mmCIF file of C-alpha atoms in Angstrom:
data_model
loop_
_atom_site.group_PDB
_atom_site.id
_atom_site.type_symbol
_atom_site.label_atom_id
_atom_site.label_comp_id
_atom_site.label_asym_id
_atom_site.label_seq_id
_atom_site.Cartn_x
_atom_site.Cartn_y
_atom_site.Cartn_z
ATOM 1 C CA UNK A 15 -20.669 36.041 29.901
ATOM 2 C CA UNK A 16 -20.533 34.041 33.083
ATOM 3 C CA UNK A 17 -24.120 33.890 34.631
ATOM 4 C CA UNK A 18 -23.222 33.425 37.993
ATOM 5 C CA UNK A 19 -19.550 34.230 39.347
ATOM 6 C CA UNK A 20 -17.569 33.360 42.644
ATOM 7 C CA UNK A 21 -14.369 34.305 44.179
ATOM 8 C CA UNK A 22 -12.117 33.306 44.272
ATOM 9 C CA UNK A 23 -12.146 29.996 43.183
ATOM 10 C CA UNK A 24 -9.404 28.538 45.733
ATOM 11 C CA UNK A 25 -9.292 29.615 48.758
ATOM 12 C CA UNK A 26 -6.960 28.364 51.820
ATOM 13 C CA UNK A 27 -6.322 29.801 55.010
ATOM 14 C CA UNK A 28 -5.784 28.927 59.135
ATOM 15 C CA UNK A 29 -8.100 28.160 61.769
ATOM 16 C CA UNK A 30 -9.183 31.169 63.515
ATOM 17 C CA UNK A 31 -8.924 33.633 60.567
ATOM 18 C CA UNK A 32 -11.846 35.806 59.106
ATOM 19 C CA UNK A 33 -12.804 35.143 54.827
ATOM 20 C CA UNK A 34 -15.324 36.162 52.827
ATOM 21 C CA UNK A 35 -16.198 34.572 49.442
ATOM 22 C CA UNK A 36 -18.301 36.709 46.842
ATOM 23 C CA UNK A 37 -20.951 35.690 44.582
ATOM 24 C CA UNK A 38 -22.520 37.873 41.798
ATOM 25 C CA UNK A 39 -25.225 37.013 38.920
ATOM 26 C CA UNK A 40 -26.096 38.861 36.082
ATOM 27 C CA UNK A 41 -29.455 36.784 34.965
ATOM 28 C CA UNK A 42 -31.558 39.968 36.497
ATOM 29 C CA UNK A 43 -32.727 37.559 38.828
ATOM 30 C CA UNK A 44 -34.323 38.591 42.299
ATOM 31 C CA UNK A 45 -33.195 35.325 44.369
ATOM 32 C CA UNK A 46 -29.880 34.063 45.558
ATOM 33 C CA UNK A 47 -28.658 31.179 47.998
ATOM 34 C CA UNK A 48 -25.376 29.488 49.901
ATOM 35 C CA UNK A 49 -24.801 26.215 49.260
ATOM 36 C CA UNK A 50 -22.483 24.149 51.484
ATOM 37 C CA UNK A 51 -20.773 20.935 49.736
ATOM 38 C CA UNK A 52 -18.801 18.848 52.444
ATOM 39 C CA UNK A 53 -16.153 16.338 51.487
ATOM 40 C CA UNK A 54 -18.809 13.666 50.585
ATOM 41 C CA UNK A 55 -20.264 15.772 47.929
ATOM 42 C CA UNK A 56 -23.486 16.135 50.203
ATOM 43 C CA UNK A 57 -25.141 19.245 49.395
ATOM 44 C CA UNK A 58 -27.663 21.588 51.804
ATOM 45 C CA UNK A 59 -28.644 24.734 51.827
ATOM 46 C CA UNK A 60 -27.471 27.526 53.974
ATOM 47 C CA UNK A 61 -29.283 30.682 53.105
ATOM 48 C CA UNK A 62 -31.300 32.742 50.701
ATOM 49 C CA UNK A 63 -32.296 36.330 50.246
ATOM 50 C CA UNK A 64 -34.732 37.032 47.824
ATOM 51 C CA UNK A 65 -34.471 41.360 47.067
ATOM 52 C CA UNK A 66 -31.908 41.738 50.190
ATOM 53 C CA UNK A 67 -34.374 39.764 52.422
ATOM 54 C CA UNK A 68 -33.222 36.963 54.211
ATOM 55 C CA UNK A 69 -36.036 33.906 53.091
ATOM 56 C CA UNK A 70 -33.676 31.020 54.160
ATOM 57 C CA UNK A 71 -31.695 30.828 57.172
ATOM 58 C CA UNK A 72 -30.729 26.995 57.964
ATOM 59 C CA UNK A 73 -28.673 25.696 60.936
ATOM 60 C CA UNK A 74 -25.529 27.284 60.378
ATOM 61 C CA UNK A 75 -22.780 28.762 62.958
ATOM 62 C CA UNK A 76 -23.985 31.760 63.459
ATOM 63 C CA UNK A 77 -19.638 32.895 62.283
ATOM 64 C CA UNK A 78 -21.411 32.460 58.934
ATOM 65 C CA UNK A 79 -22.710 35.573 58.123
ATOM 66 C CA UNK A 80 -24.188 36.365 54.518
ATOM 67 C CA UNK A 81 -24.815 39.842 52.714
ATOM 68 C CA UNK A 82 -26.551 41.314 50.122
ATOM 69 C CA UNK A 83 -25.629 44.612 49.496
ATOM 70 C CA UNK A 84 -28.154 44.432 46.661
ATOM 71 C CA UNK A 85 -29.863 41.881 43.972
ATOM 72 C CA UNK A 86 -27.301 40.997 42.251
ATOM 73 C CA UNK A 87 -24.446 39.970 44.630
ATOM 74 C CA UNK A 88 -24.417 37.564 47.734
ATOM 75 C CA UNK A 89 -21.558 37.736 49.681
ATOM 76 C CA UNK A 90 -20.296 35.335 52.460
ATOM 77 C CA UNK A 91 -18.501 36.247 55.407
ATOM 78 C CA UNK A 92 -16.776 33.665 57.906
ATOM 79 C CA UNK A 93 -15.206 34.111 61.506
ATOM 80 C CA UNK A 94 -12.920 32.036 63.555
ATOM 81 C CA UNK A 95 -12.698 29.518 60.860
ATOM 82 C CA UNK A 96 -12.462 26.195 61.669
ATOM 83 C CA UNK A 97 -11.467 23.087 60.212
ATOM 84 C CA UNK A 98 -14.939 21.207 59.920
ATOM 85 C CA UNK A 99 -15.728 24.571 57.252
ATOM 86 C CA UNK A 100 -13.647 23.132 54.470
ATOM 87 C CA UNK A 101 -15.726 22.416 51.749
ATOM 88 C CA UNK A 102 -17.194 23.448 48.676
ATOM 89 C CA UNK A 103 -19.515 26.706 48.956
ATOM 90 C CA UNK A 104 -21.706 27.309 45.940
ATOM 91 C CA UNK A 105 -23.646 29.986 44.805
ATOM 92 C CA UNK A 106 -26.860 29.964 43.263
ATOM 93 C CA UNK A 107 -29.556 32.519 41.824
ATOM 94 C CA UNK A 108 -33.233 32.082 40.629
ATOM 95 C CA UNK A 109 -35.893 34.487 39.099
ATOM 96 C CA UNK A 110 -37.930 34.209 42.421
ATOM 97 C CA UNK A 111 -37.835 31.685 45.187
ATOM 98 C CA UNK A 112 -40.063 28.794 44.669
ATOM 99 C CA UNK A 113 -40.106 25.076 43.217
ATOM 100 C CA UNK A 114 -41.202 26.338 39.714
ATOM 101 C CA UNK A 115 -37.644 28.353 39.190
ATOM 102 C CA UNK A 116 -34.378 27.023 38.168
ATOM 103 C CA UNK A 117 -31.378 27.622 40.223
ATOM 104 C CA UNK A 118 -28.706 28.804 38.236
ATOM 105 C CA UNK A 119 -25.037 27.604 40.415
ATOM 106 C CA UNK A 120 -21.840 29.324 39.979
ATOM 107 C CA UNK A 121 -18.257 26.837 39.805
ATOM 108 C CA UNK A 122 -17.733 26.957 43.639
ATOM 109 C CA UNK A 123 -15.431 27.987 45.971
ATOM 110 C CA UNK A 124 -12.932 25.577 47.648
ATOM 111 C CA UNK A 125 -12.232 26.291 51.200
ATOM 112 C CA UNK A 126 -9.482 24.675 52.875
ATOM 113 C CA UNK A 127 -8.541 25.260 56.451
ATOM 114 C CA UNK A 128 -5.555 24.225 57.757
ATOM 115 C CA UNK B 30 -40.334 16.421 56.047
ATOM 116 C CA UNK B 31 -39.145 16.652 52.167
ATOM 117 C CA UNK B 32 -36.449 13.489 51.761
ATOM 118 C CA UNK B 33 -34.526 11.813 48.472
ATOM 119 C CA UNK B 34 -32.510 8.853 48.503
ATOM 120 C CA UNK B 35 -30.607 8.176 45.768
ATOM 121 C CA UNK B 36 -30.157 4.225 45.728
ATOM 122 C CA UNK B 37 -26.782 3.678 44.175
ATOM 123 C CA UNK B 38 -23.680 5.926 45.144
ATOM 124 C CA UNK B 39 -21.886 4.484 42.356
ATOM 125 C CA UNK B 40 -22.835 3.393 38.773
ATOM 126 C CA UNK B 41 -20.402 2.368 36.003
ATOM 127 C CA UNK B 42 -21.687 1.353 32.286
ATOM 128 C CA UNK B 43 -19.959 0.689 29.590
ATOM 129 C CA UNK B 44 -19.915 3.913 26.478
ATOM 130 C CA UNK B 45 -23.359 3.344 24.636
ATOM 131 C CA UNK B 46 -25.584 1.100 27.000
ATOM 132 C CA UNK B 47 -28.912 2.426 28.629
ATOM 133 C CA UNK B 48 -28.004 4.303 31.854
ATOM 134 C CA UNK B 49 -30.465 4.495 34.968
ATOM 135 C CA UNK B 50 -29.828 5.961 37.283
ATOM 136 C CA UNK B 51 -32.467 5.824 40.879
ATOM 137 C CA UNK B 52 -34.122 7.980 42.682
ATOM 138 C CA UNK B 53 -36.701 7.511 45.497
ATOM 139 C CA UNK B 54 -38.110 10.881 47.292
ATOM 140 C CA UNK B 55 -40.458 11.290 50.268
ATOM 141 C CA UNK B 56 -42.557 14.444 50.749
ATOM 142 C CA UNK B 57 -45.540 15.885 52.545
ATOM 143 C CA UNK B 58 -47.204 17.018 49.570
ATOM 144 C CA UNK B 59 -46.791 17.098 45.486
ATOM 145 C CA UNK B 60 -43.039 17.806 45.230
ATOM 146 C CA UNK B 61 -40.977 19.243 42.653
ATOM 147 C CA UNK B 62 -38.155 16.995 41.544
ATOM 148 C CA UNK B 63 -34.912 17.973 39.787
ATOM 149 C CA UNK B 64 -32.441 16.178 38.466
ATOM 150 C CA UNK B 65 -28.742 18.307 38.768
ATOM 151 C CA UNK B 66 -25.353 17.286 37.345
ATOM 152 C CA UNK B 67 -22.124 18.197 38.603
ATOM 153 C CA UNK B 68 -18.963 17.465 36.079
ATOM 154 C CA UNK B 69 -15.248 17.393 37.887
ATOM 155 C CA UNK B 70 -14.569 20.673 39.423
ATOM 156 C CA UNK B 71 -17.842 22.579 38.325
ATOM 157 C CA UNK B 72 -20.985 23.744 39.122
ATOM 158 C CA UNK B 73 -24.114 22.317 39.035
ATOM 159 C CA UNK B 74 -26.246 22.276 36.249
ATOM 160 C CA UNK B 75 -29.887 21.377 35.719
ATOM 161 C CA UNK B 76 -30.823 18.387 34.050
ATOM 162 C CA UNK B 77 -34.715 18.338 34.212
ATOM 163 C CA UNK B 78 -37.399 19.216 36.784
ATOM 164 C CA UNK B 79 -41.057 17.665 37.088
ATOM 165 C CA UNK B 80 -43.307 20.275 38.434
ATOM 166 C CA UNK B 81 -46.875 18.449 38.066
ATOM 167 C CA UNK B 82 -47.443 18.347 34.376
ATOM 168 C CA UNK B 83 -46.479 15.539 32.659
ATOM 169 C CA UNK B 84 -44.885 12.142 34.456
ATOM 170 C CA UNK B 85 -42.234 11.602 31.979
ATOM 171 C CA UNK B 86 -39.888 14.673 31.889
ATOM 172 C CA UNK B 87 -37.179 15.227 29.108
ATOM 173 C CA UNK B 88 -34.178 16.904 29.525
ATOM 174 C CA UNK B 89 -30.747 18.022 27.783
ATOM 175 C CA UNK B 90 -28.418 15.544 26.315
ATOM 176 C CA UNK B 91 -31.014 12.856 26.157
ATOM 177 C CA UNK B 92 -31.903 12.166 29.558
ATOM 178 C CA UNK B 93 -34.989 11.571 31.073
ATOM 179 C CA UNK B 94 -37.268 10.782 34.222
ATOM 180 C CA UNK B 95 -40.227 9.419 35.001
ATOM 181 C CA UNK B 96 -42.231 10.713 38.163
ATOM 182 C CA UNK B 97 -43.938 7.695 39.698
ATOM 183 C CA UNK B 98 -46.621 8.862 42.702
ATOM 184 C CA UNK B 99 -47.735 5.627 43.420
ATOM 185 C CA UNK B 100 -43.303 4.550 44.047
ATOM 186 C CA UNK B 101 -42.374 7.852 44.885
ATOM 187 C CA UNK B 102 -39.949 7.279 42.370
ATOM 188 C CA UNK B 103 -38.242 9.601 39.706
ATOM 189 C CA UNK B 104 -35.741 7.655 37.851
ATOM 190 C CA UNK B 105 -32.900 9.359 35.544
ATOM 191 C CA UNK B 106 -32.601 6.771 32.315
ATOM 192 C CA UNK B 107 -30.778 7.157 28.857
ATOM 193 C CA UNK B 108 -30.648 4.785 25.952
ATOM 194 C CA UNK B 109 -27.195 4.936 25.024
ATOM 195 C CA UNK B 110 -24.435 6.800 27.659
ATOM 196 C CA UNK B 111 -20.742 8.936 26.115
ATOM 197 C CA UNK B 112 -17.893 9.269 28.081
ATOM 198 C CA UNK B 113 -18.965 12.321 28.329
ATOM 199 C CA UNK B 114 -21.944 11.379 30.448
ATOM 200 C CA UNK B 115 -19.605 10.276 33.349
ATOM 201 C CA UNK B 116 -20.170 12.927 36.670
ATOM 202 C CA UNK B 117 -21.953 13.309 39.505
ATOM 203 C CA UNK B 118 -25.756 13.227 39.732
ATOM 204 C CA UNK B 119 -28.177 14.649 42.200
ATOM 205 C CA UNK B 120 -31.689 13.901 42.560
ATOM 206 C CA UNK B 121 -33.200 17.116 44.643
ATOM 207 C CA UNK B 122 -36.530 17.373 46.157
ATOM 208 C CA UNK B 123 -38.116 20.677 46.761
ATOM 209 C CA UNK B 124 -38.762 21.654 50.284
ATOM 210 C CA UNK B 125 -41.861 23.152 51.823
ATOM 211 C CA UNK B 126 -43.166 26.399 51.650
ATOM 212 C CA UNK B 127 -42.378 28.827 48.805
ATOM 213 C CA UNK B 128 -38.610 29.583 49.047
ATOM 214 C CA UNK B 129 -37.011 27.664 46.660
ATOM 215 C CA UNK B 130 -35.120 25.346 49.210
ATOM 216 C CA UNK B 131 -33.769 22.597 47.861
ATOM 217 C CA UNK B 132 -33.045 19.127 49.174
ATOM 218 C CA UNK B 133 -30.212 16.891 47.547
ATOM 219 C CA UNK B 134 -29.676 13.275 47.651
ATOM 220 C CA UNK B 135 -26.372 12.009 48.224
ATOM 221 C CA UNK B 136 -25.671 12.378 44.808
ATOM 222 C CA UNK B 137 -24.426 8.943 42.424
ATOM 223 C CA UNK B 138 -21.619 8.778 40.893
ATOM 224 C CA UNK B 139 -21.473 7.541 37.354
ATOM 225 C CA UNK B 140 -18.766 6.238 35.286
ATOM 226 C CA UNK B 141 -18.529 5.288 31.612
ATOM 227 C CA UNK B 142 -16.217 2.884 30.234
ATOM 228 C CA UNK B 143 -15.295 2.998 27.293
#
C-alpha cells in the first residue's frame, strides 16, 4: 500500500490556467505539508496543516491555495499559472508537527507550464 | 535563522570506496538534523535524523553521521558505496518553533562508478 499518494504524477498545462494536484496518506497521521522543488532540486516548504489547521504558511503567491478537507488528504489548488511554477511539488505527512517526527514524502508531481 | 550548506554539489566515487558526504548547518538553538535521499524520479526518503541523543547516528543501508556542536557539522559517511548508492542527498535542518518545518540544503549529488 502506498503511504503517501499524489496526482497525478505528470502534469502539463498553459500559463493562465487553474490545476489542482492531490495528496492523500494513509499512515493515520495528523500532519501534512507542500513541498516546492524548483529546477535546481532546491527544496522549501510551502505549507502545513496539522488536523485541517493551517501551522505553516511560507511566502507563496497567494494563487497557491491549499486544502484539507480532512486528515488524511492535502490538496493543492493553483490560479493563473505561470511559468516560474514549474517544478516538482511534493507531498509529505508526519504523526504531529515537530523536529522529533519523520516526514513521510509521496513521488511528486511534475508541473510544467508552457 | 535555521541554515545548512551542503559543501559539495557533486561527489563521484568509485563502487566500494568510503563515501562522505558534508554537511555544515547553522541554527539558533539545538537543531534536529536529517539526512534525506532522493533516487531518479522519486520521493524522498529518510536516511537518519539526530535529535539530541547520541552524536553518531546510524541509518539504513549503512550510512551514518556524526553531529559535531563544536563544527556545526553533521557529515553523511559509508565504508564501502553500490551503484546503488548513487542519488541525490539532502542534509535538512529543522526550523524553529514546533511545526515540523524543514530546511534543505542544496542537496549533493552523488555518483558511483563502477
Amino acid at each position: 500500500d502506498t503511504a503517501v499518494s499524489q496526482t497525478p504524477k505528470y502534469l502539463v498545462t498553459q500559463m493562465g490556467n487553474d490545476k489542482s494536484i492531490k495528496c492523500e496518506q494513509n499512515l493515520g497521521h495528523d500532519t501534512m505539508y507542500w513541498y516546492k522543488q524548483d529546477s535546481k532540486k532546491f527544496l522549501k516548504i510551502m505549507f502545513s496543516y496539522n488536523n485541517k489547521e493551517l501551522i505553516i504558511n511560507e511566502t507563496v503567491p497567494n494563487r497557491f491555495s491549499p486544502k484539507s478537507p480532512d486528515k488524511a488528504h492535502l490538496n493543492l489548488h493553483i490560479n493563473s499559472l505561470e511559468l516560474g511554477d514549474s517544478a516538482v511539488y511534493f507531498c509529505a505527512s508526519s504523526q504531529a508537527p515537530g523536529r522529533d517526527y519523520e516526514q513521510y514524502f509521496g513521488p511528486g508531481t511534475r508541473l510544467t507550464v508552457t | 535563522a535555521q541554515s545548512v550548506t551542503q559543501l559539495d554539489s557533486h561527489v563521484s566515487v568509485s563502487e566500494g570506496t568510503p563515501v562522505l558526504l558534508r554537511c555544515n548547518y547553522s541554527s539558533s538553538y539545538s537543531p534536529s538534523l536529517f539526512w534525506y535521499v532522493q533516487h531518479p524520479n522519486k520521493g524522498l526518503q529518510l536516511l537518519l535524523k539526530y535529535t539530541s541523543a547520541a552524536t553518531l547516528v546510524k541509518g539504513i543501508n549503512g550510512f551514518e553521521a556524526e553531529f559535531k556542536k563544536s563544527e556545526t557539522s553533521f557529515h553523511l559517511t559509508k565504508p564501502s558505496a553500490h551503484m546503488s548508492d548513487a542519488a541525490e542527498y539532502f542534509c535538512v535542518v529543522s526550523g524553529s518553533g514546533n511545526t515540523g518545518k524543514l530546511i534543505f540544503g542544496q542537496g549533493t549529488t552523488l555518483q558511483v562508478k563502477p
